Amino acid sequence: MATCRKLTKQLVKEFLDSIDTILLDCDGVLWHSATPIPGAVDTINKLRSMGKQPLFVTNNSTKSRTQYLEKFNKMGFVVSKDEIFGTAYIAALYLKYKMNFSGKVYLMGSKGMEEEMKLHGIDFTGTGPDHSPDNVLEHTGEVTLDPEVKGVVLGFDHHFSYMKIMRAASYLNRPGSFFIATNEDPQFPVKGSDVVVPGTGSLVVPVETASKRRATVMGKPQRFMFECIQEKFKVDPTRTVMVGDRLSTDILLGKNCSLQTLAVLTGITNEEEILRCQGSESPEERRMVPDFYIESIGHLGKLIE
């Protein structure tokens, strides 16, 4: 049975002595929206002073690395752009270096995705609003498609619409076309509100349904995120820990890449879910059980003291 231990003062020295690199999710781990989680900045500073290498890995595709760097700086975190791995960035890396792609994509995403595509020389169309006319089914002959588009790249797109689903499915109907999604997170972690904020995974499913295609997913828990990190930092998986708030992405990435795992309770996951998965008869659920859990990244900083 998979077991998980609460990280305590007695365990923290052994835990820290076993790692050199710390991969940290952002939303729900370091901040909520534009507010840093209490103690997060001090904890990252303490880890650096101990010779640990923090790296920041987020499935959120709404920002480029430059935009994320600005967000980190505004909240008081001291980081470099090279330490930031977001799915807008790794989707561009996948196209440029994994696929050696040189054509045009239909891009369903944000300004951050636009910026990363431009930086990597990827031509695109499709961003921004694309409203459907009334009685769209009577006007399908008026829908124009770009003849140069060779595939679809889908991230979080707050202009998501029926017309965009139609265009994406039409492009994916072309022979040899490809379908990339930044991530499959169903929701954004939002604290203190009754409002559910759908994530990119909620947008991927309609396009998969309409196109009868499955997307190639870039973000956690898929290994490509960690492959990008290894390419740049040459980290040792046996001395690396993944810290996250979501079992199905953060912790499962750690398991997929043979890393240590630490769950925090400031985002999606709570203690009850961890204990339920630990006692589950499902191999898939047991595999998502972290090695350790702790109340917050700020509590880790307090244990270091």
PDB file of C-alpha atoms in Angstrom:
ATOM      1  CA  MET A   1       0.000   0.000   0.000  1.00  0.00           C
ATOM      2  CA  ALA A   2       1.245   3.496  -0.856  1.00  0.00           C
ATOM      3  CA  THR A   3       2.056   5.432   2.312  1.00  0.00           C
ATOM      4  CA  CYS A   4       2.345   9.141   2.932  1.00  0.00           C
ATOM      5  CA  ARG A   5       3.929  10.848   5.927  1.00  0.00           C
ATOM      6  CA  LYS A   6       3.218  14.310   7.253  1.00  0.00           C
ATOM      7  CA  LEU A   7       6.438  16.315   7.086  1.00  0.00           C
ATOM      8  CA  THR A   8       7.421  17.172  10.641  1.00  0.00           C
ATOM      9  CA  LYS A   9      10.319  18.823  12.456  1.00  0.00           C
ATOM     10  CA  GLN A  10      11.767  15.357  13.046  1.00  0.00           C
ATOM     11  CA  LEU A  11      11.654  14.433   9.354  1.00  0.00           C
ATOM     12  CA  VAL A  12      12.581  17.711   7.681  1.00  0.00           C
ATOM     13  CA  LYS A  13      16.401  17.425   7.979  1.00  0.00           C
ATOM     14  CA  GLU A  14      16.414  13.931   6.480  1.00  0.00           C
ATOM     15  CA  PHE A  15      14.062  15.129   3.753  1.00  0.00           C
ATOM     16  CA  LEU A  16      16.151  18.191   2.827  1.00  0.00           C
ATOM     17  CA  ASP A  17      19.426  16.259   2.964  1.00  0.00           C
ATOM     18  CA  SER A  18      18.026  13.898   0.313  1.00  0.00           C
ATOM     19  CA  ILE A  19      17.308  16.581  -2.320  1.00  0.00           C
ATOM     20  CA  ASP A  20      19.215  19.110  -4.407  1.00  0.00           C
ATOM     21  CA  THR A  21      16.424  20.318  -6.717  1.00  0.00           C
ATOM     22  CA  ILE A  22      12.901  21.408  -5.808  1.00  0.00           C
ATOM     23  CA  LEU A  23      10.237  21.640  -8.509  1.00  0.00           C
ATOM     24  CA  LEU A  24       7.396  23.869  -7.386  1.00  0.00           C
ATOM     25  CA  ASP A  25       3.951  24.303  -8.850  1.00  0.00           C
ATOM     26  CA  CYS A  26       2.784  27.933  -8.657  1.00  0.00           C
ATOM     27  CA  ASP A  27      -1.025  28.366  -8.441  1.00  0.00           C
ATOM     28  CA  GLY A  28      -2.105  27.008  -5.070  1.00  0.00           C
ATOM     29  CA  VAL A  29       1.476  26.420  -3.886  1.00  0.00           C
ATOM     30  CA  LEU A  30       3.244  29.792  -4.061  1.00  0.00           C
ATOM     31  CA  TRP A  31       0.231  32.070  -4.548  1.00  0.00           C
ATOM     32  CA  HIS A  32      -3.500  32.430  -4.962  1.00  0.00           C
ATOM     33  CA  SER A  33      -4.178  34.711  -7.931  1.00  0.00           C
ATOM     34  CA  ALA A  34      -1.991  37.772  -7.183  1.00  0.00           C
ATOM     35  CA  THR A  35      -1.477  37.082  -3.460  1.00  0.00           C
ATOM     36  CA  PRO A  36       1.542  35.101  -2.247  1.00  0.00           C
ATOM     37  CA  ILE A  37       0.826  32.310   0.209  1.00  0.00           C
ATOM     38  CA  PRO A  38       2.103  33.341   3.663  1.00  0.00           C
ATOM     39  CA  GLY A  39       5.761  32.420   4.112  1.00  0.00           C
ATOM     40  CA  ALA A  40       6.283  31.350   0.479  1.00  0.00           C
ATOM     41  CA  VAL A  41       8.841  34.044  -0.390  1.00  0.00           C
ATOM     42  CA  ASP A  42      10.887  33.430   2.767  1.00  0.00           C
ATOM     43  CA  THR A  43      10.812  29.668   2.225  1.00  0.00           C
ATOM     44  CA  ILE A  44      12.210  29.937  -1.306  1.00  0.00           C
ATOM     45  CA  ASN A  45      14.959  32.253  -0.027  1.00  0.00           C
ATOM     46  CA  LYS A  46      15.845  29.797   2.753  1.00  0.00           C
ATOM     47  CA  LEU A  47      16.011  26.887   0.323  1.00  0.00           C
ATOM     48  CA  ARG A  48      18.377  28.842  -1.927  1.00  0.00           C
ATOM     49  CA  SER A  49      20.578  29.734   1.057  1.00  0.00           C
ATOM     50  CA  MET A  50      20.863  25.996   1.775  1.00  0.00           C
ATOM     51  CA  GLY A  51      22.157  25.380  -1.761  1.00  0.00           C
ATOM     52  CA  LYS A  52      18.892  23.970  -3.107  1.00  0.00           C
ATOM     53  CA  GLN A  53      17.816  24.786  -6.680  1.00  0.00           C
ATOM     54  CA  PRO A  54      14.160  25.829  -6.951  1.00  0.00           C
ATOM     55  CA  LEU A  55      12.491  25.495 -10.353  1.00  0.00           C
ATOM     56  CA  PHE A  56       8.963  26.629 -11.085  1.00  0.00           C
ATOM     57  CA  VAL A  57       6.675  24.368 -13.114  1.00  0.00           C
ATOM     58  CA  THR A  58       3.132  25.432 -13.914  1.00  0.00           C
ATOM     59  CA  ASN A  59       0.423  24.029 -16.167  1.00  0.00           C
ATOM     60  CA  ASN A  60      -1.070  27.509 -16.445  1.00  0.00           C
ATOM     61  CA  SER A  61      -0.603  28.599 -20.074  1.00  0.00           C
ATOM     62  CA  THR A  62      -1.903  32.161 -19.723  1.00  0.00           C
ATOM     63  CA  LYS A  63       1.535  33.755 -19.357  1.00  0.00           C
ATOM     64  CA  SER A  64       4.893  33.683 -21.094  1.00  0.00           C
ATOM     65  CA  ARG A  65       8.072  33.247 -19.064  1.00  0.00           C
ATOM     66  CA  THR A  66       8.645  37.019 -19.215  1.00  0.00           C
ATOM     67  CA  GLN A  67       5.135  37.664 -17.889  1.00  0.00           C
ATOM     68  CA  TYR A  68       5.628  35.093 -15.130  1.00  0.00           C
ATOM     69  CA  LEU A  69       8.922  36.711 -14.173  1.00  0.00           C
ATOM     70  CA  GLU A  70       7.091  40.026 -13.734  1.00  0.00           C
ATOM     71  CA  LYS A  71       4.505  38.303 -11.529  1.00  0.00           C
ATOM     72  CA  PHE A  72       7.188  36.667  -9.385  1.00  0.00           C
ATOM     73  CA  ASN A  73       8.996  39.972  -8.966  1.00  0.00           C
ATOM     74  CA  LYS A  74       5.826  41.874  -8.001  1.00  0.00           C
ATOM     75  CA  MET A  75       5.206  39.415  -5.188  1.00  0.00           C
ATOM     76  CA  GLY A  76       8.788  39.577  -3.922  1.00  0.00           C
ATOM     77  CA  PHE A  77      10.154  36.288  -5.247  1.00  0.00           C
ATOM     78  CA  VAL A  78      13.732  36.396  -6.529  1.00  0.00           C
ATOM     79  CA  VAL A  79      13.869  34.100  -9.575  1.00  0.00           C
ATOM     80  CA  SER A  80      15.418  34.024 -13.039  1.00  0.00           C
ATOM     81  CA  LYS A  81      13.512  33.473 -16.279  1.00  0.00           C
ATOM     82  CA  ASP A  82      15.480  30.277 -16.933  1.00  0.00           C
ATOM     83  CA  GLU A  83      13.984  28.775 -13.764  1.00  0.00           C
ATOM     84  CA  ILE A  84      10.398  29.138 -15.040  1.00  0.00           C
ATOM     85  CA  PHE A  85       8.714  26.352 -17.011  1.00  0.00           C
ATOM     86  CA  GLY A  86       5.144  27.105 -18.083  1.00  0.00           C
ATOM     87  CA  THR A  87       3.112  25.204 -20.633  1.00  0.00           C
ATOM     88  CA  ALA A  88       3.017  28.107 -23.113  1.00  0.00           C
ATOM     89  CA  TYR A  89       6.822  27.890 -23.168  1.00  0.00           C
ATOM     90  CA  ILE A  90       7.113  24.110 -23.386  1.00  0.00           C
ATOM     91  CA  ALA A  91       4.456  23.909 -26.114  1.00  0.00           C
ATOM     92  CA  ALA A  92       6.643  26.243 -28.191  1.00  0.00           C
ATOM     93  CA  LEU A  93       9.704  24.103 -27.366  1.00  0.00           C
ATOM     94  CA  TYR A  94       7.847  20.978 -28.444  1.00  0.00           C
ATOM     95  CA  LEU A  95       6.915  22.491 -31.809  1.00  0.00           C
ATOM     96  CA  LYS A  96      10.346  23.986 -32.449  1.00  0.00           C
ATOM     97  CA  TYR A  97      12.657  21.211 -31.303  1.00  0.00           C
ATOM     98  CA  LYS A  98      10.654  18.006 -30.892  1.00  0.00           C
ATOM     99  CA  MET A  99       8.665  18.405 -34.125  1.00  0.00           C
ATOM    100  CA  ASN A 100      11.046  20.723 -35.995  1.00  0.00           C
ATOM    101  CA  PHE A 101       7.878  22.527 -37.064  1.00  0.00           C
ATOM    102  CA  SER A 102       8.070  25.451 -39.464  1.00  0.00           C
ATOM    103  CA  GLY A 103       4.483  26.034 -40.622  1.00  0.00           C
ATOM    104  CA  LYS A 104       1.394  27.754 -39.203  1.00  0.00           C
ATOM    105  CA  VAL A 105      -0.774  26.611 -36.275  1.00  0.00           C
ATOM    106  CA  TYR A 106      -4.319  27.404 -35.213  1.00  0.00           C
ATOM    107  CA  LEU A 107      -3.656  28.813 -31.750  1.00  0.00           C
ATOM    108  CA  MET A 108      -6.384  28.791 -29.122  1.00  0.00           C
ATOM    109  CA  GLY A 109      -4.794  30.654 -26.251  1.00  0.00           C
ATOM    110  CA  SER A 110      -3.651  33.802 -24.517  1.00  0.00           C
ATOM    111  CA  LYS A 111      -1.255  36.688 -25.090  1.00  0.00           C
ATOM    112  CA  GLY A 112       1.351  34.670 -23.219  1.00  0.00           C
ATOM    113  CA  MET A 113       1.085  31.841 -25.738  1.00  0.00           C
ATOM    114  CA  GLU A 114       1.279  34.347 -28.582  1.00  0.00           C
ATOM    115  CA  GLU A 115       4.514  35.733 -27.123  1.00  0.00           C
ATOM    116  CA  GLU A 116       6.165  32.335 -26.753  1.00  0.00           C
ATOM    117  CA  MET A 117       5.190  31.321 -30.304  1.00  0.00           C
ATOM    118  CA  LYS A 118       6.659  34.541 -31.688  1.00  0.00           C
ATOM    119  CA  LEU A 119       9.881  34.085 -29.702  1.00  0.00           C
ATOM    120  CA  HIS A 120      10.305  30.608 -31.165  1.00  0.00           C
ATOM    121  CA  GLY A 121       9.432  31.592 -34.728  1.00  0.00           C
ATOM    122  CA  ILE A 122       6.094  29.749 -34.875  1.00  0.00           C
ATOM    123  CA  ASP A 123       3.517  31.355 -37.171  1.00  0.00           C
ATOM    124  CA  PHE A 124      -0.069  31.235 -35.917  1.00  0.00           C
ATOM    125  CA  THR A 125      -3.634  32.385 -36.452  1.00  0.00           C
ATOM    126  CA  GLY A 126      -6.825  32.206 -34.404  1.00  0.00           C
ATOM    127  CA  THR A 127      -6.242  34.134 -31.175  1.00  0.00           C
ATOM    128  CA  GLY A 128      -8.764  36.677 -29.912  1.00  0.00           C
ATOM    129  CA  PRO A 129     -12.568  36.637 -30.198  1.00  0.00           C
ATOM    130  CA  ASP A 130     -14.285  34.595 -32.901  1.00  0.00           C
ATOM    131  CA  HIS A 131     -17.991  34.962 -32.342  1.00  0.00           C
ATOM    132  CA  SER A 132     -20.592  32.681 -33.892  1.00  0.00           C
ATOM    133  CA  PRO A 133     -23.392  34.240 -35.961  1.00  0.00           C
ATOM    134  CA  ASP A 134     -26.994  33.503 -35.084  1.00  0.00           C
ATOM    135  CA  ASN A 135     -28.123  30.207 -36.623  1.00  0.00           C
ATOM    136  CA  VAL A 136     -24.504  29.256 -37.321  1.00  0.00           C
ATOM    137  CA  LEU A 137     -25.593  25.878 -38.710  1.00  0.00           C
ATOM    138  CA  GLU A 138     -27.243  27.711 -41.606  1.00  0.00           C
ATOM    139  CA  HIS A 139     -24.046  29.615 -42.406  1.00  0.00           C
ATOM    140  CA  THR A 140     -21.300  26.948 -42.364  1.00  0.00           C
ATOM    141  CA  GLY A 141     -20.539  27.690 -46.011  1.00  0.00           C
ATOM    142  CA  GLU A 142     -19.419  31.157 -44.967  1.00  0.00           C
ATOM    143  CA  VAL A 143     -16.766  29.873 -42.538  1.00  0.00           C
ATOM    144  CA  THR A 144     -13.311  30.431 -44.005  1.00  0.00           C
ATOM    145  CA  LEU A 145     -10.302  28.297 -43.095  1.00  0.00           C
ATOM    146  CA  ASP A 146      -6.622  29.188 -43.436  1.00  0.00           C
ATOM    147  CA  PRO A 147      -5.082  26.843 -46.036  1.00  0.00           C
ATOM    148  CA  GLU A 148      -1.642  27.084 -44.358  1.00  0.00           C
ATOM    149  CA  VAL A 149      -2.666  25.707 -40.953  1.00  0.00           C
ATOM    150  CA  LYS A 150      -1.130  22.306 -40.214  1.00  0.00           C
ATOM    151  CA  GLY A 151      -2.315  21.716 -36.665  1.00  0.00           C
ATOM    152  CA  VAL A 152      -4.017  22.996 -33.515  1.00  0.00           C
ATOM    153  CA  VAL A 153      -2.407  24.192 -30.288  1.00  0.00           C
ATOM    154  CA  LEU A 154      -4.904  24.644 -27.454  1.00  0.00           C
ATOM    155  CA  GLY A 155      -4.273  26.395 -24.141  1.00  0.00           C
ATOM    156  CA  PHE A 156      -6.458  28.446 -21.845  1.00  0.00           C
ATOM    157  CA  ASP A 157      -8.544  30.727 -24.065  1.00  0.00           C
ATOM    158  CA  HIS A 158     -11.089  33.045 -22.446  1.00  0.00           C
ATOM    159  CA  HIS A 159     -12.462  33.731 -25.950  1.00  0.00           C
ATOM    160  CA  PHE A 160     -13.352  30.041 -26.360  1.00  0.00           C
ATOM    161  CA  SER A 161     -16.476  29.683 -28.507  1.00  0.00           C
ATOM    162  CA  TYR A 162     -18.529  27.393 -30.699  1.00  0.00           C
ATOM    163  CA  MET A 163     -16.902  28.912 -33.778  1.00  0.00           C
ATOM    164  CA  LYS A 164     -13.445  28.089 -32.419  1.00  0.00           C
ATOM    165  CA  ILE A 165     -14.468  24.485 -31.806  1.00  0.00           C
ATOM    166  CA  MET A 166     -15.721  24.347 -35.401  1.00  0.00           C
ATOM    167  CA  ARG A 167     -12.493  25.751 -36.822  1.00  0.00           C
ATOM    168  CA  ALA A 168     -10.272  23.526 -34.666  1.00  0.00           C
ATOM    169  CA  ALA A 169     -12.195  20.383 -35.592  1.00  0.00           C
ATOM    170  CA  SER A 170     -12.034  21.362 -39.271  1.00  0.00           C
ATOM    171  CA  TYR A 171      -8.264  21.874 -39.152  1.00  0.00           C
ATOM    172  CA  LEU A 172      -7.861  18.570 -37.309  1.00  0.00           C
ATOM    173  CA  ASN A 173      -9.820  16.853 -40.078  1.00  0.00           C
ATOM    174  CA  ARG A 174      -6.949  17.584 -42.465  1.00  0.00           C
ATOM    175  CA  PRO A 175      -4.620  14.648 -43.222  1.00  0.00           C
ATOM    176  CA  GLY A 176      -1.397  14.799 -41.220  1.00  0.00           C
ATOM    177  CA  SER A 177      -2.613  17.517 -38.852  1.00  0.00           C
ATOM    178  CA  PHE A 178      -1.512  17.495 -35.213  1.00  0.00           C
ATOM    179  CA  PHE A 179      -3.310  18.384 -31.991  1.00  0.00           C
ATOM    180  CA  ILE A 180      -1.405  19.748 -28.973  1.00  0.00           C
ATOM    181  CA  ALA A 181      -2.923  20.801 -25.646  1.00  0.00           C
ATOM    182  CA  THR A 182      -0.989  22.597 -22.945  1.00  0.00           C
ATOM    183  CA  ASN A 183      -2.675  20.728 -20.090  1.00  0.00           C
ATOM    184  CA  GLU A 184      -5.854  19.021 -18.928  1.00  0.00           C
ATOM    185  CA  ASP A 185      -6.456  20.703 -15.552  1.00  0.00           C
ATOM    186  CA  PRO A 186     -10.256  20.792 -15.069  1.00  0.00           C
ATOM    187  CA  GLN A 187     -10.264  23.875 -12.807  1.00  0.00           C
ATOM    188  CA  PHE A 188      -8.088  26.711 -11.545  1.00  0.00           C
ATOM    189  CA  PRO A 189      -7.446  26.629  -7.769  1.00  0.00           C
ATOM    190  CA  VAL A 190      -9.474  29.516  -6.313  1.00  0.00           C
ATOM    191  CA  LYS A 191      -9.747  30.124  -2.567  1.00  0.00           C
ATOM    192  CA  GLY A 192     -12.432  32.062  -0.747  1.00  0.00           C
ATOM    193  CA  SER A 193     -15.039  31.983  -3.509  1.00  0.00           C
ATOM    194  CA  ASP A 194     -18.038  29.862  -4.485  1.00  0.00           C
ATOM    195  CA  VAL A 195     -17.250  30.446  -8.164  1.00  0.00           C
ATOM    196  CA  VAL A 196     -15.831  27.475 -10.089  1.00  0.00           C
ATOM    197  CA  VAL A 197     -13.232  28.629 -12.638  1.00  0.00           C
ATOM    198  CA  PRO A 198     -12.947  26.051 -15.462  1.00  0.00           C
ATOM    199  CA  GLY A 199      -9.416  25.239 -16.578  1.00  0.00           C
ATOM    200  CA  THR A 200      -7.911  24.276 -19.914  1.00  0.00           C
ATOM    201  CA  GLY A 201      -9.022  20.664 -19.548  1.00  0.00           C
ATOM    202  CA  SER A 202     -12.603  21.905 -19.781  1.00  0.00           C
ATOM    203  CA  LEU A 203     -11.780  23.340 -23.209  1.00  0.00           C
ATOM    204  CA  VAL A 204      -9.811  20.356 -24.498  1.00  0.00           C
ATOM    205  CA  VAL A 205     -12.707  17.909 -24.197  1.00  0.00           C
ATOM    206  CA  PRO A 206     -15.125  19.714 -26.583  1.00  0.00           C
ATOM    207  CA  VAL A 207     -12.453  19.913 -29.289  1.00  0.00           C
ATOM    208  CA  GLU A 208     -11.528  16.254 -28.808  1.00  0.00           C
ATOM    209  CA  THR A 209     -15.210  15.319 -29.052  1.00  0.00           C
ATOM    210  CA  ALA A 210     -15.850  17.372 -32.183  1.00  0.00           C
ATOM    211  CA  SER A 211     -12.667  16.282 -33.977  1.00  0.00           C
ATOM    212  CA  LYS A 212     -12.656  12.654 -32.800  1.00  0.00           C
ATOM    213  CA  ARG A 213      -8.991  13.209 -31.975  1.00  0.00           C
ATOM    214  CA  ARG A 214      -6.983  12.952 -28.762  1.00  0.00           C
ATOM    215  CA  ALA A 215      -4.635  15.792 -27.893  1.00  0.00           C
ATOM    216  CA  THR A 216      -0.944  15.332 -27.168  1.00  0.00           C
ATOM    217  CA  VAL A 217      -0.634  16.944 -23.735  1.00  0.00           C
ATOM    218  CA  MET A 218       2.443  18.989 -22.811  1.00  0.00           C
ATOM    219  CA  GLY A 219       2.001  19.726 -19.105  1.00  0.00           C
ATOM    220  CA  LYS A 220       1.980  17.747 -15.880  1.00  0.00           C
ATOM    221  CA  PRO A 221       1.696  14.818 -15.374  1.00  0.00           C
ATOM    222  CA  GLN A 222       3.257  14.119 -18.782  1.00  0.00           C
ATOM    223  CA  ARG A 223       7.026  13.620 -18.801  1.00  0.00           C
ATOM    224  CA  PHE A 224       7.847  16.293 -21.404  1.00  0.00           C
ATOM    225  CA  MET A 225       7.823  19.055 -18.769  1.00  0.00           C
ATOM    226  CA  PHE A 226      10.544  17.246 -16.812  1.00  0.00           C
ATOM    227  CA  GLU A 227      12.471  16.412 -19.997  1.00  0.00           C
ATOM    228  CA  CYS A 228      12.708  20.170 -20.710  1.00  0.00           C
ATOM    229  CA  ILE A 229      14.030  20.732 -17.192  1.00  0.00           C
ATOM    230  CA  GLN A 230      16.617  17.966 -17.500  1.00  0.00           C
ATOM    231  CA  GLU A 231      17.770  19.352 -20.846  1.00  0.00           C
ATOM    232  CA  LYS A 232      18.568  22.714 -19.238  1.00  0.00           C
ATOM    233  CA  PHE A 233      19.584  21.868 -15.665  1.00  0.00           C
ATOM    234  CA  LYS A 234      20.808  18.232 -15.799  1.00  0.00           C
ATOM    235  CA  VAL A 235      19.030  17.446 -12.541  1.00  0.00           C
ATOM    236  CA  ASP A 236      19.314  14.084 -10.785  1.00  0.00           C
ATOM    237  CA  PRO A 237      15.794  12.602 -10.481  1.00  0.00           C
ATOM    238  CA  THR A 238      16.783  10.676  -7.353  1.00  0.00           C
ATOM    239  CA  ARG A 239      17.633  13.967  -5.616  1.00  0.00           C
ATOM    240  CA  THR A 240      14.654  15.980  -6.859  1.00  0.00           C
ATOM    241  CA  VAL A 241      11.273  16.609  -5.243  1.00  0.00           C
ATOM    242  CA  MET A 242       8.040  17.764  -6.883  1.00  0.00           C
ATOM    243  CA  VAL A 243       5.959  20.056  -4.652  1.00  0.00           C
ATOM    244  CA  GLY A 244       2.341  20.566  -5.668  1.00  0.00           C
ATOM    245  CA  ASP A 245      -1.267  20.979  -4.628  1.00  0.00           C
ATOM    246  CA  ARG A 246      -2.916  18.618  -7.132  1.00  0.00           C
ATOM    247  CA  LEU A 247      -2.433  14.858  -6.945  1.00  0.00           C
ATOM    248  CA  SER A 248      -3.465  14.105 -10.532  1.00  0.00           C
ATOM    249  CA  THR A 249      -0.913  16.483 -12.088  1.00  0.00           C
ATOM    250  CA  ASP A 250       1.862  17.571  -9.703  1.00  0.00           C
ATOM    251  CA  ILE A 251       2.245  14.410  -7.659  1.00  0.00           C
ATOM    252  CA  LEU A 252       1.659  12.114 -10.626  1.00  0.00           C
ATOM    253  CA  LEU A 253       4.378  13.956 -12.582  1.00  0.00           C
ATOM    254  CA  GLY A 254       6.740  13.156  -9.719  1.00  0.00           C
ATOM    255  CA  LYS A 255       5.732   9.505  -9.820  1.00  0.00           C
ATOM    256  CA  ASN A 256       6.060   9.361 -13.630  1.00  0.00           C
ATOM    257  CA  CYS A 257       9.587  10.757 -13.416  1.00  0.00           C
ATOM    258  CA  SER A 258      10.752   8.829 -10.304  1.00  0.00           C
ATOM    259  CA  LEU A 259      10.979  11.955  -8.138  1.00  0.00           C
ATOM    260  CA  GLN A 260      10.189  12.418  -4.479  1.00  0.00           C
ATOM    261  CA  THR A 261       6.827  14.127  -3.925  1.00  0.00           C
ATOM    262  CA  LEU A 262       5.444  16.619  -1.406  1.00  0.00           C
ATOM    263  CA  ALA A 263       1.812  17.751  -1.395  1.00  0.00           C
ATOM    264  CA  VAL A 264       0.705  21.050   0.125  1.00  0.00           C
ATOM    265  CA  LEU A 265      -2.857  21.673   1.321  1.00  0.00           C
ATOM    266  CA  THR A 266      -3.253  25.264   0.102  1.00  0.00           C
ATOM    267  CA  GLY A 267      -4.766  24.468  -3.294  1.00  0.00           C
ATOM    268  CA  ILE A 268      -6.835  21.655  -4.790  1.00  0.00           C
ATOM    269  CA  THR A 269      -5.859  18.734  -2.551  1.00  0.00           C
ATOM    270  CA  ASN A 270      -6.878  18.276   1.079  1.00  0.00           C
ATOM    271  CA  GLU A 271      -5.776  15.782   3.709  1.00  0.00           C
ATOM    272  CA  GLU A 272      -8.950  13.722   3.287  1.00  0.00           C
ATOM    273  CA  GLU A 273      -8.225  13.137  -0.399  1.00  0.00           C
ATOM    274  CA  ILE A 274      -4.677  11.994   0.343  1.00  0.00           C
ATOM    275  CA  LEU A 275      -5.889   9.533   2.979  1.00  0.00           C
ATOM    276  CA  ARG A 276      -8.667   8.295   0.686  1.00  0.00           C
ATOM    277  CA  CYS A 277      -6.212   7.604  -2.140  1.00  0.00           C
ATOM    278  CA  GLN A 278      -3.844   5.948   0.305  1.00  0.00           C
ATOM    279  CA  GLY A 279      -6.544   3.472   1.291  1.00  0.00           C
ATOM    280  CA  SER A 280      -8.020   3.063  -2.181  1.00  0.00           C
ATOM    281  CA  GLU A 281      -8.216  -0.272  -3.978  1.00  0.00           C
ATOM    282  CA  SER A 282      -7.565   1.531  -7.277  1.00  0.00           C
ATOM    283  CA  PRO A 283      -3.926   1.265  -8.457  1.00  0.00           C
ATOM    284  CA  GLU A 284      -4.367   4.593 -10.282  1.00  0.00           C
ATOM    285  CA  GLU A 285      -5.409   6.394  -7.101  1.00  0.00           C
ATOM    286  CA  ARG A 286      -2.723   4.767  -4.953  1.00  0.00           C
ATOM    287  CA  ARG A 287      -0.110   5.892  -7.461  1.00  0.00           C
ATOM    288  CA  MET A 288      -1.069   9.525  -6.807  1.00  0.00           C
ATOM    289  CA  VAL A 289      -0.273   9.310  -3.088  1.00  0.00           C
ATOM    290  CA  PRO A 290       2.609  11.695  -2.256  1.00  0.00           C
ATOM    291  CA  ASP A 291       5.608  10.639  -0.186  1.00  0.00           C
ATOM    292  CA  PHE A 292       4.994  13.561   2.186  1.00  0.00           C
ATOM    293  CA  TYR A 293       2.420  16.263   2.796  1.00  0.00           C
ATOM    294  CA  ILE A 294       2.484  19.543   4.696  1.00  0.00           C
ATOM    295  CA  GLU A 295       0.017  22.353   5.403  1.00  0.00           C
ATOM    296  CA  SER A 296       1.761  24.891   3.155  1.00  0.00           C
ATOM    297  CA  ILE A 297       5.069  25.920   1.648  1.00  0.00           C
ATOM    298  CA  GLY A 298       5.256  28.492   4.448  1.00  0.00           C
ATOM    299  CA  HIS A 299       5.126  25.674   7.011  1.00  0.00           C
ATOM    300  CA  LEU A 300       8.153  24.119   5.325  1.00  0.00           C
ATOM    301  CA  GLY A 301      10.004  27.361   5.946  1.00  0.00           C
ATOM    302  CA  LYS A 302       9.023  27.255   9.608  1.00  0.00           C
ATOM    303  CA  LEU A 303      10.294  23.663   9.930  1.00  0.00           C
ATOM    304  CA  ILE A 304      13.644  24.719   8.426  1.00  0.00           C
ATOM    305  CA  GLU A 305      14.051  27.175  11.302  1.00  0.00           C
TER     306      GLU A 305
END
